[in-house]
Tab-separated table of C-alpha atoms in Angstrom:
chain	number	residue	atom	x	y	z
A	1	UNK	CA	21.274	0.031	-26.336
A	2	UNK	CA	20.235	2.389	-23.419
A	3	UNK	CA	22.468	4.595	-21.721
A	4	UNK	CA	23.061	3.356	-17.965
A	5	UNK	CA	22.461	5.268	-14.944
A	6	UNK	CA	25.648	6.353	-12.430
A	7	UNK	CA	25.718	2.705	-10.539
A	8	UNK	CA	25.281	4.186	-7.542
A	9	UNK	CA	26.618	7.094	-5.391
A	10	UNK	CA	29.560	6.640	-2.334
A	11	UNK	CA	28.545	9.425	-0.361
A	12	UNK	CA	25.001	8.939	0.295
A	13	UNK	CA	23.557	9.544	3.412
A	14	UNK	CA	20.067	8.702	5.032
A	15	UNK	CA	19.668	12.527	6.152
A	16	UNK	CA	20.142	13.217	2.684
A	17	UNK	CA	17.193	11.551	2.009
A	18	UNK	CA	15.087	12.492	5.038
A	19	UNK	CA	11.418	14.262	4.029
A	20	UNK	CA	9.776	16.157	6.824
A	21	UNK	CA	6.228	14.265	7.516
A	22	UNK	CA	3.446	15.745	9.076
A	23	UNK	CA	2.508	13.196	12.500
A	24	UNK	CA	-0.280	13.232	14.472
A	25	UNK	CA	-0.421	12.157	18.559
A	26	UNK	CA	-2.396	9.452	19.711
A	27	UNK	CA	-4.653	11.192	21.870
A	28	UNK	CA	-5.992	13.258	18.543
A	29	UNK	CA	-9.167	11.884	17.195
A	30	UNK	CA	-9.303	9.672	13.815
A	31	UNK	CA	-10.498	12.099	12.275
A	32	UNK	CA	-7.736	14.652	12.528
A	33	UNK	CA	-5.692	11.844	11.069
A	34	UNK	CA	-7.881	11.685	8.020
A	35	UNK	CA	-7.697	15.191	7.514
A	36	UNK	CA	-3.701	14.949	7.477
A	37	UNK	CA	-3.857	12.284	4.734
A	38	UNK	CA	-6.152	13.429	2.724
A	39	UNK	CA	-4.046	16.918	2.806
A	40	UNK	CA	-0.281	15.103	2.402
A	41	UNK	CA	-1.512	12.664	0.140
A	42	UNK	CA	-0.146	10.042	1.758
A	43	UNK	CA	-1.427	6.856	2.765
A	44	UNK	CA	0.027	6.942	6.292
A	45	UNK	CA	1.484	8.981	9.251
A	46	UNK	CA	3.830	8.443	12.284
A	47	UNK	CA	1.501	8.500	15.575
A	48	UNK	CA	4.005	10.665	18.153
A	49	UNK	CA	4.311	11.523	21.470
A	50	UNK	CA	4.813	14.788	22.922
A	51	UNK	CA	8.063	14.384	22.956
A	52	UNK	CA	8.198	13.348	19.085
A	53	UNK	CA	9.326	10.209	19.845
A	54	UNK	CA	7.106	7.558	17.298
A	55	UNK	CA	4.770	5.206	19.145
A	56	UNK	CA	2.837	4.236	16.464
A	57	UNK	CA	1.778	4.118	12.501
A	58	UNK	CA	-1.504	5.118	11.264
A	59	UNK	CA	-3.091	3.964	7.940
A	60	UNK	CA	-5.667	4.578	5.600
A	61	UNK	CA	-6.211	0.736	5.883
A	62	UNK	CA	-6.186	1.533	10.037
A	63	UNK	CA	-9.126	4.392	9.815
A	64	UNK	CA	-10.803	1.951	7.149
A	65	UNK	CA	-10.955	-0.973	9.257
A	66	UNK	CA	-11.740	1.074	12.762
A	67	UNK	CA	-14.717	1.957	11.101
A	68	UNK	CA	-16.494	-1.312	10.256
A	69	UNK	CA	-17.784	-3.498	12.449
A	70	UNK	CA	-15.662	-6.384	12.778
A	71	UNK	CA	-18.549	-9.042	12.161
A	72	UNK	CA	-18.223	-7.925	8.512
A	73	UNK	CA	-14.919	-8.293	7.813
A	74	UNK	CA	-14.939	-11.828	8.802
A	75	UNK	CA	-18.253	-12.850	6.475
A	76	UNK	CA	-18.016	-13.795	2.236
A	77	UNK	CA	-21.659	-11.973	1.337
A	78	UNK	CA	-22.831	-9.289	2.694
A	79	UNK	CA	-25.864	-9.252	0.547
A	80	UNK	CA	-28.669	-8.802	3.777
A	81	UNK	CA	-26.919	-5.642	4.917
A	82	UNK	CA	-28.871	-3.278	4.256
A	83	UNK	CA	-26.320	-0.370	3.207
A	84	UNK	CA	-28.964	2.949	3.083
A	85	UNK	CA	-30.006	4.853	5.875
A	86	UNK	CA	-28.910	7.025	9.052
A	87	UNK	CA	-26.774	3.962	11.054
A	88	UNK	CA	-24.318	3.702	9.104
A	89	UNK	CA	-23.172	7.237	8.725
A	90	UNK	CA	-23.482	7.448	12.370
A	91	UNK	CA	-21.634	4.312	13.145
A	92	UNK	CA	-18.783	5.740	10.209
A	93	UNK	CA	-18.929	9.132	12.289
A	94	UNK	CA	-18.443	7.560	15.821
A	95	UNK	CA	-15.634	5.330	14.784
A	96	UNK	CA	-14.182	9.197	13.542
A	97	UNK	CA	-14.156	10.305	16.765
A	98	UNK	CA	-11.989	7.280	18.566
A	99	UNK	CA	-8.116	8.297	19.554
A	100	UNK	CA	-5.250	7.766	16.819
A	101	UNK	CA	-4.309	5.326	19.734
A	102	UNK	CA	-7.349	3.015	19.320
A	103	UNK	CA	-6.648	2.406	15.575
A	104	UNK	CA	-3.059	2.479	15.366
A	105	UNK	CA	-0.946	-0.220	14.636
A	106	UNK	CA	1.728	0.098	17.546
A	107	UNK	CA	4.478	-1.117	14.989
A	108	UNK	CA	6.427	1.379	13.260
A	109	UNK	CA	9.852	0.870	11.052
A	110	UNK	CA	11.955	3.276	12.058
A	111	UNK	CA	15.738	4.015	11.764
A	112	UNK	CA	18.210	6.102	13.153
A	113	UNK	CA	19.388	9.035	10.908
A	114	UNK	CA	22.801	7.358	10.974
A	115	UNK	CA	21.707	4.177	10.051
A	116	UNK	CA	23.057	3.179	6.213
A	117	UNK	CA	21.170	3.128	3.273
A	118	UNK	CA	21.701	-0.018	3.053
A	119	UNK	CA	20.508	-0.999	6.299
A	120	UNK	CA	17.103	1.133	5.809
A	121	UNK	CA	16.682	-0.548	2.909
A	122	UNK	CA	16.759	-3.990	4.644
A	123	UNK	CA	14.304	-2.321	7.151
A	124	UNK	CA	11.588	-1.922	4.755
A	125	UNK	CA	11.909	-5.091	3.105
A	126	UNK	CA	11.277	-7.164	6.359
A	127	UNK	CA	8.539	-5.141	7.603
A	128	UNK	CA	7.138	-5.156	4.323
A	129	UNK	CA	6.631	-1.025	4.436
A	130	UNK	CA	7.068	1.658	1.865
A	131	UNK	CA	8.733	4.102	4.496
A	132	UNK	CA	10.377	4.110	7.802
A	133	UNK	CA	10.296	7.037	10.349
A	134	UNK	CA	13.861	8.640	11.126
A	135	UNK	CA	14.778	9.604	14.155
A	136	UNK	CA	17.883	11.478	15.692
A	137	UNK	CA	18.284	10.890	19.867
A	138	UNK	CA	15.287	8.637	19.435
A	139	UNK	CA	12.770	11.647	17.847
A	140	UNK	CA	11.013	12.137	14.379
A	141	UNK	CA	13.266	14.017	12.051
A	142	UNK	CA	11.075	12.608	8.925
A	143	UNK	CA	10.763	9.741	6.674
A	144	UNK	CA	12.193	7.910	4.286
A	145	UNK	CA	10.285	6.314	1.467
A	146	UNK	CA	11.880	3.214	-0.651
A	147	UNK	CA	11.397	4.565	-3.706
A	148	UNK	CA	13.266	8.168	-3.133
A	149	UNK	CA	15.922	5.437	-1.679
A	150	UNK	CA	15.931	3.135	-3.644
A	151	UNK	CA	16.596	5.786	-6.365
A	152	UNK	CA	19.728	7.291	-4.548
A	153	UNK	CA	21.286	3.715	-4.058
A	154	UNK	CA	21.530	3.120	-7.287
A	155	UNK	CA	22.131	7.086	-8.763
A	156	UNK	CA	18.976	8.242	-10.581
A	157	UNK	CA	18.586	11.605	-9.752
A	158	UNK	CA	14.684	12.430	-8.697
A	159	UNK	CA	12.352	14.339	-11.299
């Protein structure tokens, strides 16, 4: 039979688990919020204000769904669109160009750096996220993912 893990470890702490995150404001164009998740590899960012306090969450799913039109998401065949030629890049391109704050979603998990593991935990689960933002005195310190937490709850020590 397998060796078990530790069960767990007393003295964790949430700002042991904190990563720094890159962020973005929401006056910055879509665009520069592509760029930051294509660089991070990550599939989202904190939108912040200039006082790094979080306002928002971007998404790849956000930027995705900014930039087609909405009649299309709400048809089953899509067979007469024609897909080739010049308007879609430029419609693709424009949609690029709106503010963070346009595409957004305005709901963001976050937690306070003193906040238990536990209670984090609980956070993602009913806001159905794979991270929450962190703040300290109500600004970004970083983010949490559940994995890297869920890992620490219950001992395994990362790779």
């Amino acid at each position: 039979m397998a060796e078990r893990e530790n069960s767990g470890r007393e003295d964790l702490s949430l700002r042991d688990l904190v990563r720094p995150s890159a962020s973005v404001p929401p006056d910055a164009p879509a665009r520069e919020a592509l760029k930051l998740l294509l660089e991070h590899k990550v599939p989202g960012l904190p939108v912040v204000d200039r006082e790094g306090r979080p306002v928002g969450f971007i998404s790849d799913g956000n930027l995705l769904e900014s930039a087609l039109p909405k009649y299309l998401t709400m048809m089953e065949d899509l067979s007469f669109v024609r897909e080739t030629g010049d308007e879609w890049v430029h419609y693709l391109a424009e949609a690029a160009d709106r503010p963070v704050r346009e595409v957004m979603s305005e709901r963001v998990a976050t937690v306070d750096v003193e906040t238990s593991e536990l209670e984090a935990a609980r956070e993602m689960v009913v806001e159905g996220v794979s991270s929450v933002v962190v703040t300290e005195n109500g600004r970004m310190i970083g983010v949490v993912g559940r994995l890297d937490l869920y890992a620490a709850i219950i001992g395994l020590e990362p790779a």
